[in-house]
């Protein structure tokens, strides 16, 4: 994997194909390999890129310092700048969708389009949402601290499947790389702190596709109408037979929907 210096880290990434840049941002506790099927699917007409976020995969987090979604958004800004990627499309999944929201709200003129998959908006949507989001992510982080991430991983993913009512099978330990416990906790805490991030969703002016799984947990799916209502040029699509890992649960539908969306945007020229 090639690397590029982005702020204080050496970011590892994978790239395939040739054409307009399309960047995939993985979720918490995953790495660039989460987008393997997307790189294969889009490399025929796009420069498809997936990279390891700070503290994930082969990208280290110096001194294991805690970080925020804001920090991850500035990392990708440095990544895009250093690679001289002109107006890429961003596709963020789960925590990657949080990162993509921040970037798109702050640098809308530097994007062609945006895809937000299996993610939520920053603000709590009432008391229930606050309790569920706070409890879910912080309980996960506490469990990881207690027994170590690589021992806790199976239980965390079992819980994820239960939240999807056992309708999906992608949330399995073998799908997620091992991580140092401190890196896993930092990742979960960054997602837990997303509500403190200042984002004006109405400033996301690029065409935006919002994707969510049919069996998405309600803590995620209840935010879909908010993203749709506040992002001016947005389209929503449910991914059938999928949960929180919709790119894995139904990659054919996920990929074809993104391709159709991008093809419908006249400003995205494909050579």
mmCIF file of N, CA, C and O in Angstrom, residues 133-237:
data_model
loop_
_atom_site.group_PDB
_atom_site.id
_atom_site.type_symbol
_atom_site.label_atom_id
_atom_site.label_comp_id
_atom_site.label_asym_id
_atom_site.label_seq_id
_atom_site.Cartn_x
_atom_site.Cartn_y
_atom_site.Cartn_z
ATOM 1 N N UNK A 133 -27.889 6.529 22.037
ATOM 2 C CA UNK A 133 -26.568 6.735 21.454
ATOM 3 C C UNK A 133 -25.486 6.754 22.515
ATOM 4 O O UNK A 133 -24.431 6.119 22.365
ATOM 5 N N UNK A 134 -25.747 7.463 23.596
ATOM 6 C CA UNK A 134 -24.755 7.557 24.672
ATOM 7 C C UNK A 134 -24.502 6.191 25.277
ATOM 8 O O UNK A 134 -23.351 5.776 25.464
ATOM 9 N N UNK A 135 -25.576 5.465 25.542
ATOM 10 C CA UNK A 135 -25.434 4.163 26.197
ATOM 11 C C UNK A 135 -24.735 3.169 25.294
ATOM 12 O O UNK A 135 -23.797 2.469 25.716
ATOM 13 N N UNK A 136 -25.158 3.092 24.035
ATOM 14 C CA UNK A 136 -24.624 2.075 23.130
ATOM 15 C C UNK A 136 -23.121 2.217 22.946
ATOM 16 O O UNK A 136 -22.360 1.267 23.179
ATOM 17 N N UNK A 137 -22.677 3.405 22.567
ATOM 18 C CA UNK A 137 -21.262 3.570 22.232
ATOM 19 C C UNK A 137 -20.390 3.559 23.482
ATOM 20 O O UNK A 137 -19.307 2.968 23.494
ATOM 21 N N UNK A 138 -20.853 4.174 24.546
ATOM 22 C CA UNK A 138 -20.023 4.221 25.743
ATOM 23 C C UNK A 138 -19.961 2.882 26.469
ATOM 24 O O UNK A 138 -18.921 2.549 27.062
ATOM 25 N N UNK A 139 -21.017 2.094 26.415
ATOM 26 C CA UNK A 139 -20.972 0.745 26.982
ATOM 27 C C UNK A 139 -19.994 -0.115 26.177
ATOM 28 O O UNK A 139 -19.216 -0.900 26.744
ATOM 29 N N UNK A 140 -20.020 0.039 24.861
ATOM 30 C CA UNK A 140 -19.068 -0.691 24.026
ATOM 31 C C UNK A 140 -17.633 -0.318 24.390
ATOM 32 O O UNK A 140 -16.768 -1.191 24.529
ATOM 33 N N UNK A 141 -17.374 0.981 24.548
ATOM 34 C CA UNK A 141 -16.023 1.427 24.886
ATOM 35 C C UNK A 141 -15.605 0.903 26.256
ATOM 36 O O UNK A 141 -14.445 0.499 26.457
ATOM 37 N N UNK A 142 -16.531 0.880 27.214
ATOM 38 C CA UNK A 142 -16.214 0.387 28.553
ATOM 39 C C UNK A 142 -15.876 -1.103 28.520
ATOM 40 O O UNK A 142 -14.947 -1.560 29.191
ATOM 41 N N UNK A 143 -16.613 -1.882 27.728
ATOM 42 C CA UNK A 143 -16.345 -3.314 27.602
ATOM 43 C C UNK A 143 -14.967 -3.554 26.983
ATOM 44 O O UNK A 143 -14.211 -4.414 27.444
ATOM 45 N N UNK A 144 -14.649 -2.772 25.962
ATOM 46 C CA UNK A 144 -13.346 -2.921 25.307
ATOM 47 C C UNK A 144 -12.224 -2.625 26.292
ATOM 48 O O UNK A 144 -11.219 -3.342 26.350
ATOM 49 N N UNK A 145 -12.379 -1.568 27.076
ATOM 50 C CA UNK A 145 -11.360 -1.229 28.088
ATOM 51 C C UNK A 145 -11.200 -2.366 29.093
ATOM 52 O O UNK A 145 -10.088 -2.673 29.531
ATOM 53 N N UNK A 146 -12.313 -2.983 29.466
ATOM 54 C CA UNK A 146 -12.304 -3.978 30.535
ATOM 55 C C UNK A 146 -11.594 -5.262 30.121
ATOM 56 O O UNK A 146 -10.759 -5.786 30.875
ATOM 57 N N UNK A 147 -11.898 -5.780 28.951
ATOM 58 C CA UNK A 147 -11.368 -7.096 28.569
ATOM 59 C C UNK A 147 -10.409 -7.043 27.382
ATOM 60 O O UNK A 147 -9.810 -8.057 27.026
ATOM 61 N N UNK A 148 -10.236 -5.866 26.763
ATOM 62 C CA UNK A 148 -9.379 -5.756 25.585
ATOM 63 C C UNK A 148 -10.195 -5.931 24.316
ATOM 64 O O UNK A 148 -11.140 -6.737 24.271
ATOM 65 N N UNK A 149 -9.848 -5.177 23.292
ATOM 66 C CA UNK A 149 -10.673 -5.170 22.081
ATOM 67 C C UNK A 149 -10.757 -6.531 21.406
ATOM 68 O O UNK A 149 -11.846 -6.982 21.026
ATOM 69 N N UNK A 150 -9.646 -7.198 21.234
ATOM 70 C CA UNK A 150 -9.674 -8.438 20.472
ATOM 71 C C UNK A 150 -10.459 -9.548 21.175
ATOM 72 O O UNK A 150 -10.945 -10.469 20.515
ATOM 73 N N UNK A 151 -10.619 -9.439 22.486
ATOM 74 C CA UNK A 151 -11.470 -10.380 23.208
ATOM 75 C C UNK A 151 -12.926 -9.922 23.182
ATOM 76 O O UNK A 151 -13.842 -10.749 23.193
ATOM 77 N N UNK A 152 -13.137 -8.609 23.141
ATOM 78 C CA UNK A 152 -14.498 -8.073 23.179
ATOM 79 C C UNK A 152 -15.165 -8.049 21.811
ATOM 80 O O UNK A 152 -16.393 -7.948 21.709
ATOM 81 N N UNK A 153 -14.373 -8.146 20.749
ATOM 82 C CA UNK A 153 -14.885 -7.957 19.393
ATOM 83 C C UNK A 153 -16.079 -8.860 19.086
ATOM 84 O O UNK A 153 -17.091 -8.416 18.536
ATOM 85 N N UNK A 154 -15.976 -10.135 19.416
ATOM 86 C CA UNK A 154 -17.059 -11.065 19.118
ATOM 87 C C UNK A 154 -18.361 -10.666 19.788
ATOM 88 O O UNK A 154 -19.438 -10.734 19.178
ATOM 89 N N UNK A 155 -18.288 -10.232 21.047
ATOM 90 C CA UNK A 155 -19.491 -9.826 21.773
ATOM 91 C C UNK A 155 -20.077 -8.551 21.185
ATOM 92 O O UNK A 155 -21.307 -8.421 21.050
ATOM 93 N N UNK A 156 -19.218 -7.594 20.810
ATOM 94 C CA UNK A 156 -19.701 -6.351 20.219
ATOM 95 C C UNK A 156 -20.469 -6.620 18.922
ATOM 96 O O UNK A 156 -21.535 -6.040 18.679
ATOM 97 N N UNK A 157 -19.933 -7.504 18.109
ATOM 98 C CA UNK A 157 -20.574 -7.785 16.830
ATOM 99 C C UNK A 157 -21.820 -8.644 17.002
ATOM 100 O O UNK A 157 -22.786 -8.519 16.237
ATOM 101 N N UNK A 158 -21.834 -9.497 18.022
ATOM 102 C CA UNK A 158 -23.049 -10.228 18.372
ATOM 103 C C UNK A 158 -24.157 -9.242 18.747
ATOM 104 O O UNK A 158 -25.309 -9.382 18.305
ATOM 105 N N UNK A 159 -23.808 -8.221 19.534
ATOM 106 C CA UNK A 159 -24.782 -7.196 19.910
ATOM 107 C C UNK A 159 -25.289 -6.465 18.674
ATOM 108 O O UNK A 159 -26.494 -6.191 18.554
ATOM 109 N N UNK A 160 -24.382 -6.181 17.749
ATOM 110 C CA UNK A 160 -24.796 -5.513 16.520
ATOM 111 C C UNK A 160 -25.804 -6.331 15.732
ATOM 112 O O UNK A 160 -26.798 -5.806 15.210
ATOM 113 N N UNK A 161 -25.578 -7.635 15.657
ATOM 114 C CA UNK A 161 -26.523 -8.498 14.941
ATOM 115 C C UNK A 161 -27.868 -8.552 15.657
ATOM 116 O O UNK A 161 -28.929 -8.629 15.010
ATOM 117 N N UNK A 162 -27.845 -8.521 16.991
ATOM 118 C CA UNK A 162 -29.106 -8.517 17.740
ATOM 119 C C UNK A 162 -29.876 -7.225 17.491
ATOM 120 O O UNK A 162 -31.113 -7.241 17.399
ATOM 121 N N UNK A 163 -29.174 -6.098 17.392
ATOM 122 C CA UNK A 163 -29.849 -4.828 17.090
ATOM 123 C C UNK A 163 -30.478 -4.856 15.705
ATOM 124 O O UNK A 163 -31.430 -4.121 15.433
ATOM 125 N N UNK A 164 -29.951 -5.708 14.844
ATOM 126 C CA UNK A 164 -30.530 -5.886 13.505
ATOM 127 C C UNK A 164 -31.498 -7.064 13.461
ATOM 128 O O UNK A 164 -31.884 -7.522 12.396
ATOM 129 N N UNK A 165 -31.879 -7.530 14.640
ATOM 130 C CA UNK A 165 -32.888 -8.591 14.797
ATOM 131 C C UNK A 165 -32.479 -9.870 14.073
ATOM 132 O O UNK A 165 -33.325 -10.595 13.539
ATOM 133 N N UNK A 166 -31.169 -10.123 14.037
ATOM 134 C CA UNK A 166 -30.628 -11.338 13.410
ATOM 135 C C UNK A 166 -31.065 -11.494 11.954
ATOM 136 O O UNK A 166 -31.204 -12.609 11.447
ATOM 137 N N UNK A 167 -31.255 -10.365 11.288
ATOM 138 C CA UNK A 167 -31.644 -10.390 9.880
ATOM 139 C C UNK A 167 -30.447 -10.334 8.937
ATOM 140 O O UNK A 167 -30.597 -10.457 7.723
ATOM 141 N N UNK A 168 -29.245 -10.120 9.489
ATOM 142 C CA UNK A 168 -28.047 -9.992 8.662
ATOM 143 C C UNK A 168 -26.926 -10.842 9.256
ATOM 144 O O UNK A 168 -27.003 -11.286 10.405
ATOM 145 N N UNK A 169 -25.871 -11.043 8.477
ATOM 146 C CA UNK A 169 -24.781 -11.910 8.931
ATOM 147 C C UNK A 169 -23.401 -11.289 8.761
ATOM 148 O O UNK A 169 -22.395 -11.919 9.094
ATOM 149 N N UNK A 170 -23.303 -10.079 8.235
ATOM 150 C CA UNK A 170 -21.990 -9.503 7.919
ATOM 151 C C UNK A 170 -21.178 -9.081 9.139
ATOM 152 O O UNK A 170 -19.953 -8.994 9.059
ATOM 153 N N UNK A 171 -21.837 -8.782 10.235
ATOM 154 C CA UNK A 171 -21.125 -8.317 11.422
ATOM 155 C C UNK A 171 -20.510 -9.520 12.139
ATOM 156 O O UNK A 171 -21.027 -10.008 13.145
ATOM 157 N N UNK A 172 -19.377 -9.973 11.608
ATOM 158 C CA UNK A 172 -18.658 -11.124 12.144
ATOM 159 C C UNK A 172 -17.230 -10.716 12.485
ATOM 160 O O UNK A 172 -16.640 -9.863 11.817
ATOM 161 N N UNK A 173 -16.642 -11.317 13.518
ATOM 162 C CA UNK A 173 -15.290 -10.919 13.937
ATOM 163 C C UNK A 173 -14.260 -10.982 12.824
ATOM 164 O O UNK A 173 -13.375 -10.127 12.744
ATOM 165 N N UNK A 174 -14.354 -11.988 11.951
ATOM 166 C CA UNK A 174 -13.346 -12.133 10.911
ATOM 167 C C UNK A 174 -13.378 -10.997 9.893
ATOM 168 O O UNK A 174 -12.422 -10.812 9.125
ATOM 169 N N UNK A 175 -14.450 -10.219 9.880
ATOM 170 C CA UNK A 175 -14.549 -9.098 8.938
ATOM 171 C C UNK A 175 -13.828 -7.854 9.441
ATOM 172 O O UNK A 175 -13.632 -6.903 8.675
ATOM 173 N N UNK A 176 -13.436 -7.859 10.709
ATOM 174 C CA UNK A 176 -12.805 -6.687 11.307
ATOM 175 C C UNK A 176 -11.372 -7.021 11.725
ATOM 176 O O UNK A 176 -11.125 -8.056 12.323
ATOM 177 N N UNK A 177 -10.428 -6.133 11.416
ATOM 178 C CA UNK A 177 -9.030 -6.396 11.784
ATOM 179 C C UNK A 177 -8.828 -6.293 13.291
ATOM 180 O O UNK A 177 -9.594 -5.610 13.985
ATOM 181 N N UNK A 178 -7.821 -6.973 13.797
ATOM 182 C CA UNK A 178 -7.448 -6.778 15.194
ATOM 183 C C UNK A 178 -6.906 -5.363 15.374
ATOM 184 O O UNK A 178 -6.333 -4.766 14.449
ATOM 185 N N UNK A 179 -7.079 -4.827 16.570
ATOM 186 C CA UNK A 179 -6.601 -3.482 16.891
ATOM 187 C C UNK A 179 -6.062 -3.479 18.308
ATOM 188 O O UNK A 179 -6.481 -4.291 19.147
ATOM 189 N N UNK A 180 -5.189 -2.552 18.579
ATOM 190 C CA UNK A 180 -4.809 -2.318 19.971
ATOM 191 C C UNK A 180 -6.014 -1.747 20.703
ATOM 192 O O UNK A 180 -6.791 -0.957 20.133
ATOM 193 N N UNK A 181 -6.164 -2.122 21.954
ATOM 194 C CA UNK A 181 -7.325 -1.697 22.725
ATOM 195 C C UNK A 181 -7.449 -0.183 22.780
ATOM 196 O O UNK A 181 -8.548 0.367 22.601
ATOM 197 N N UNK A 182 -6.360 0.521 22.976
ATOM 198 C CA UNK A 182 -6.422 1.974 23.077
ATOM 199 C C UNK A 182 -6.910 2.581 21.767
ATOM 200 O O UNK A 182 -7.649 3.569 21.762
ATOM 201 N N UNK A 183 -6.536 1.995 20.642
ATOM 202 C CA UNK A 183 -6.991 2.511 19.351
ATOM 203 C C UNK A 183 -8.480 2.258 19.153
ATOM 204 O O UNK A 183 -9.197 3.106 18.599
ATOM 205 N N UNK A 184 -8.943 1.104 19.598
ATOM 206 C CA UNK A 184 -10.370 0.795 19.486
ATOM 207 C C UNK A 184 -11.198 1.741 20.356
ATOM 208 O O UNK A 184 -12.243 2.239 19.934
ATOM 209 N N UNK A 185 -10.734 2.005 21.570
ATOM 210 C CA UNK A 185 -11.450 2.923 22.465
ATOM 211 C C UNK A 185 -11.474 4.325 21.865
ATOM 212 O O UNK A 185 -12.513 5.001 21.870
ATOM 213 N N UNK A 186 -10.355 4.787 21.330
ATOM 214 C CA UNK A 186 -10.321 6.116 20.709
ATOM 215 C C UNK A 186 -11.325 6.221 19.567
ATOM 216 O O UNK A 186 -11.991 7.254 19.392
ATOM 217 N N UNK A 187 -11.434 5.159 18.773
ATOM 218 C CA UNK A 187 -12.370 5.148 17.659
ATOM 219 C C UNK A 187 -13.814 5.256 18.142
ATOM 220 O O UNK A 187 -14.608 6.075 17.642
ATOM 221 N N UNK A 188 -14.161 4.449 19.126
ATOM 222 C CA UNK A 188 -15.524 4.481 19.661
ATOM 223 C C UNK A 188 -15.837 5.812 20.341
ATOM 224 O O UNK A 188 -16.945 6.347 20.194
ATOM 225 N N UNK A 189 -14.877 6.367 21.057
ATOM 226 C CA UNK A 189 -15.106 7.641 21.742
ATOM 227 C C UNK A 189 -15.259 8.786 20.747
ATOM 228 O O UNK A 189 -16.009 9.743 20.982
ATOM 229 N N UNK A 190 -14.540 8.717 19.629
ATOM 230 C CA UNK A 190 -14.701 9.746 18.600
ATOM 231 C C UNK A 190 -16.128 9.730 18.062
ATOM 232 O O UNK A 190 -16.764 10.778 17.900
ATOM 233 N N UNK A 191 -16.658 8.524 17.806
ATOM 234 C CA UNK A 191 -18.042 8.411 17.335
ATOM 235 C C UNK A 191 -19.019 8.886 18.402
ATOM 236 O O UNK A 191 -20.006 9.573 18.102
ATOM 237 N N UNK A 192 -18.743 8.549 19.661
ATOM 238 C CA UNK A 192 -19.629 8.953 20.755
ATOM 239 C C UNK A 192 -19.671 10.463 20.910
ATOM 240 O O UNK A 192 -20.688 11.023 21.332
ATOM 241 N N UNK A 193 -18.580 11.140 20.571
ATOM 242 C CA UNK A 193 -18.511 12.591 20.736
ATOM 243 C C UNK A 193 -18.982 13.383 19.536
ATOM 244 O O UNK A 193 -18.848 14.613 19.512
ATOM 245 N N UNK A 194 -19.547 12.711 18.546
ATOM 246 C CA UNK A 194 -19.950 13.402 17.322
ATOM 247 C C UNK A 194 -20.969 14.497 17.588
ATOM 248 O O UNK A 194 -21.025 15.501 16.866
ATOM 249 N N UNK A 195 -21.777 14.325 18.637
ATOM 250 C CA UNK A 195 -22.811 15.327 18.924
ATOM 251 C C UNK A 195 -22.227 16.691 19.297
ATOM 252 O O UNK A 195 -22.934 17.700 19.265
ATOM 253 N N UNK A 196 -20.946 16.728 19.643
ATOM 254 C CA UNK A 196 -20.316 18.006 19.989
ATOM 255 C C UNK A 196 -19.770 18.725 18.754
ATOM 256 O O UNK A 196 -19.286 19.855 18.866
ATOM 257 N N UNK A 197 -19.851 18.095 17.593
ATOM 258 C CA UNK A 197 -19.310 18.677 16.377
ATOM 259 C C UNK A 197 -20.278 19.688 15.791
ATOM 260 O O UNK A 197 -21.475 19.425 15.658
ATOM 261 N N UNK A 198 -19.759 20.840 15.452
ATOM 262 C CA UNK A 198 -20.584 21.921 14.903
ATOM 263 C C UNK A 198 -20.660 21.769 13.380
ATOM 264 O O UNK A 198 -19.681 22.013 12.674
ATOM 265 N N UNK A 199 -21.817 21.331 12.886
ATOM 266 C CA UNK A 199 -22.024 21.145 11.454
ATOM 267 C C UNK A 199 -23.318 21.841 11.036
ATOM 268 O O UNK A 199 -24.355 21.673 11.677
ATOM 269 N N UNK A 200 -23.244 22.596 9.957
ATOM 270 C CA UNK A 200 -24.439 23.155 9.334
ATOM 271 C C UNK A 200 -24.748 22.291 8.118
ATOM 272 O O UNK A 200 -24.125 22.438 7.063
ATOM 273 N N UNK A 201 -25.685 21.368 8.261
ATOM 274 C CA UNK A 201 -25.990 20.449 7.168
ATOM 275 C C UNK A 201 -26.507 21.185 5.932
ATOM 276 O O UNK A 201 -26.350 20.694 4.808
ATOM 277 N N UNK A 202 -27.097 22.347 6.125
ATOM 278 C CA UNK A 202 -27.597 23.093 4.975
ATOM 279 C C UNK A 202 -26.464 23.638 4.107
ATOM 280 O O UNK A 202 -26.700 24.036 2.966
ATOM 281 N N UNK A 203 -25.238 23.641 4.634
ATOM 282 C CA UNK A 203 -24.099 24.114 3.853
ATOM 283 C C UNK A 203 -23.536 23.042 2.929
ATOM 284 O O UNK A 203 -22.631 23.313 2.140
ATOM 285 N N UNK A 204 -24.067 21.820 3.032
ATOM 286 C CA UNK A 204 -23.649 20.744 2.124
ATOM 287 C C UNK A 204 -24.431 20.930 0.827
ATOM 288 O O UNK A 204 -25.588 20.511 0.709
ATOM 289 N N UNK A 205 -23.828 21.575 -0.124
ATOM 290 C CA UNK A 205 -24.531 21.981 -1.337
ATOM 291 C C UNK A 205 -24.349 21.012 -2.503
ATOM 292 O O UNK A 205 -24.984 21.173 -3.545
ATOM 293 N N UNK A 206 -23.470 20.009 -2.357
ATOM 294 C CA UNK A 206 -23.273 19.057 -3.456
ATOM 295 C C UNK A 206 -24.397 18.022 -3.455
ATOM 296 O O UNK A 206 -25.030 17.776 -2.411
ATOM 297 N N UNK A 207 -24.670 17.403 -4.603
ATOM 298 C CA UNK A 207 -25.656 16.310 -4.622
ATOM 299 C C UNK A 207 -25.251 15.218 -3.635
ATOM 300 O O UNK A 207 -24.091 14.789 -3.603
ATOM 301 N N UNK A 208 -26.214 14.773 -2.835
ATOM 302 C CA UNK A 208 -25.924 13.820 -1.753
ATOM 303 C C UNK A 208 -26.880 12.645 -1.806
ATOM 304 O O UNK A 208 -28.092 12.819 -1.917
ATOM 305 N N UNK A 209 -26.316 11.464 -1.719
ATOM 306 C CA UNK A 209 -27.094 10.229 -1.640
ATOM 307 C C UNK A 209 -26.997 9.686 -0.221
ATOM 308 O O UNK A 209 -25.898 9.483 0.296
ATOM 309 N N UNK A 210 -28.151 9.470 0.413
ATOM 310 C CA UNK A 210 -28.202 8.905 1.764
ATOM 311 C C UNK A 210 -28.689 7.461 1.654
ATOM 312 O O UNK A 210 -29.798 7.201 1.170
ATOM 313 N N UNK A 211 -27.867 6.520 2.097
ATOM 314 C CA UNK A 211 -28.188 5.095 2.047
ATOM 315 C C UNK A 211 -28.314 4.541 3.460
ATOM 316 O O UNK A 211 -27.536 4.925 4.342
ATOM 317 N N UNK A 212 -29.263 3.654 3.656
ATOM 318 C CA UNK A 212 -29.375 2.988 4.950
ATOM 319 C C UNK A 212 -29.969 1.602 4.746
ATOM 320 O O UNK A 212 -30.733 1.367 3.812
ATOM 321 N N UNK A 213 -29.584 0.665 5.600
ATOM 322 C CA UNK A 213 -30.038 -0.704 5.463
ATOM 323 C C UNK A 213 -31.480 -0.891 5.901
ATOM 324 O O UNK A 213 -31.961 -0.228 6.826
ATOM 325 N N UNK A 214 -32.147 -1.816 5.251
ATOM 326 C CA UNK A 214 -33.528 -2.150 5.612
ATOM 327 C C UNK A 214 -33.640 -2.545 7.081
ATOM 328 O O UNK A 214 -34.634 -2.234 7.748
ATOM 329 N N UNK A 215 -32.612 -3.212 7.614
ATOM 330 C CA UNK A 215 -32.636 -3.677 8.997
ATOM 331 C C UNK A 215 -31.727 -2.827 9.891
ATOM 332 O O UNK A 215 -31.273 -3.297 10.942
ATOM 333 N N UNK A 216 -31.485 -1.604 9.461
ATOM 334 C CA UNK A 216 -30.654 -0.678 10.229
ATOM 335 C C UNK A 216 -31.231 -0.484 11.628
ATOM 336 O O UNK A 216 -32.449 -0.313 11.792
ATOM 337 N N UNK A 217 -30.407 -0.493 12.686
ATOM 338 C CA UNK A 217 -30.920 -0.180 14.020
ATOM 339 C C UNK A 217 -31.546 1.213 14.052
ATOM 340 O O UNK A 217 -31.103 2.120 13.341
ATOM 341 N N UNK A 218 -32.572 1.378 14.851
ATOM 342 C CA UNK A 218 -33.305 2.646 14.885
ATOM 343 C C UNK A 218 -32.434 3.818 15.315
ATOM 344 O O UNK A 218 -32.709 4.958 14.937
ATOM 345 N N UNK A 219 -31.379 3.555 16.086
ATOM 346 C CA UNK A 219 -30.503 4.639 16.517
ATOM 347 C C UNK A 219 -29.835 5.301 15.309
ATOM 348 O O UNK A 219 -29.435 6.463 15.358
ATOM 349 N N UNK A 220 -29.739 4.571 14.195
ATOM 350 C CA UNK A 220 -29.213 5.111 12.945
ATOM 351 C C UNK A 220 -30.344 5.581 12.044
ATOM 352 O O UNK A 220 -30.351 6.725 11.552
ATOM 353 N N UNK A 221 -31.319 4.718 11.803
ATOM 354 C CA UNK A 221 -32.337 5.002 10.787
ATOM 355 C C UNK A 221 -33.195 6.217 11.122
ATOM 356 O O UNK A 221 -33.703 6.881 10.203
ATOM 357 N N UNK A 222 -33.351 6.538 12.401
ATOM 358 C CA UNK A 222 -34.172 7.702 12.728
ATOM 359 C C UNK A 222 -33.539 9.018 12.271
ATOM 360 O O UNK A 222 -34.209 10.050 12.219
ATOM 361 N N UNK A 223 -32.253 8.977 11.924
ATOM 362 C CA UNK A 223 -31.585 10.185 11.469
ATOM 363 C C UNK A 223 -31.695 10.401 9.968
ATOM 364 O O UNK A 223 -31.362 11.474 9.467
ATOM 365 N N UNK A 224 -32.162 9.389 9.242
ATOM 366 C CA UNK A 224 -32.260 9.511 7.784
ATOM 367 C C UNK A 224 -33.159 10.675 7.368
ATOM 368 O O UNK A 224 -32.780 11.487 6.506
ATOM 369 N N UNK A 225 -34.361 10.834 7.943
ATOM 370 C CA UNK A 225 -35.193 11.980 7.554
ATOM 371 C C UNK A 225 -34.536 13.323 7.857
ATOM 372 O O UNK A 225 -34.766 14.299 7.132
ATOM 373 N N UNK A 226 -33.740 13.392 8.915
ATOM 374 C CA UNK A 226 -33.053 14.638 9.252
ATOM 375 C C UNK A 226 -32.014 14.981 8.190
ATOM 376 O O UNK A 226 -31.940 16.120 7.702
ATOM 377 N N UNK A 227 -31.195 13.997 7.824
ATOM 378 C CA UNK A 227 -30.193 14.229 6.784
ATOM 379 C C UNK A 227 -30.871 14.635 5.482
ATOM 380 O O UNK A 227 -30.427 15.557 4.790
ATOM 381 N N UNK A 228 -31.964 13.960 5.146
ATOM 382 C CA UNK A 228 -32.678 14.253 3.914
ATOM 383 C C UNK A 228 -33.280 15.652 3.925
ATOM 384 O O UNK A 228 -33.228 16.373 2.916
ATOM 385 N N UNK A 229 -33.842 16.056 5.057
ATOM 386 C CA UNK A 229 -34.516 17.352 5.137
ATOM 387 C C UNK A 229 -33.540 18.522 5.168
ATOM 388 O O UNK A 229 -33.828 19.595 4.623
ATOM 389 N N UNK A 230 -32.386 18.340 5.777
ATOM 390 C CA UNK A 230 -31.474 19.459 5.984
ATOM 391 C C UNK A 230 -30.411 19.607 4.907
ATOM 392 O O UNK A 230 -29.848 20.693 4.735
ATOM 393 N N UNK A 231 -30.093 18.540 4.215
ATOM 394 C CA UNK A 231 -29.132 18.639 3.118
ATOM 395 C C UNK A 231 -29.925 18.990 1.869
ATOM 396 O O UNK A 231 -30.788 18.225 1.431
ATOM 397 N N UNK A 232 -29.692 20.144 1.270
ATOM 398 C CA UNK A 232 -30.583 20.663 0.227
ATOM 399 C C UNK A 232 -30.804 19.738 -0.963
ATOM 400 O O UNK A 232 -31.942 19.511 -1.379
ATOM 401 N N UNK A 233 -29.752 19.185 -1.544
ATOM 402 C CA UNK A 233 -29.870 18.365 -2.749
ATOM 403 C C UNK A 233 -29.587 16.910 -2.388
ATOM 404 O O UNK A 233 -28.526 16.367 -2.687
ATOM 405 N N UNK A 234 -30.560 16.278 -1.729
ATOM 406 C CA UNK A 234 -30.331 14.929 -1.209
ATOM 407 C C UNK A 234 -31.341 13.936 -1.762
ATOM 408 O O UNK A 234 -32.487 14.287 -2.057
ATOM 409 N N UNK A 235 -30.894 12.702 -1.898
ATOM 410 C CA UNK A 235 -31.710 11.581 -2.339
ATOM 411 C C UNK A 235 -31.537 10.457 -1.328
ATOM 412 O O UNK A 235 -30.421 10.201 -0.871
ATOM 413 N N UNK A 236 -32.611 9.793 -0.963
ATOM 414 C CA UNK A 236 -32.562 8.717 0.033
ATOM 415 C C UNK A 236 -32.905 7.391 -0.621
ATOM 416 O O UNK A 236 -33.832 7.314 -1.446
ATOM 417 N N UNK A 237 -32.171 6.347 -0.259
ATOM 418 C CA UNK A 237 -32.453 5.014 -0.773
ATOM 419 C C UNK A 237 -32.221 3.972 0.317
ATOM 420 O O UNK A 237 -31.151 3.928 0.922
#
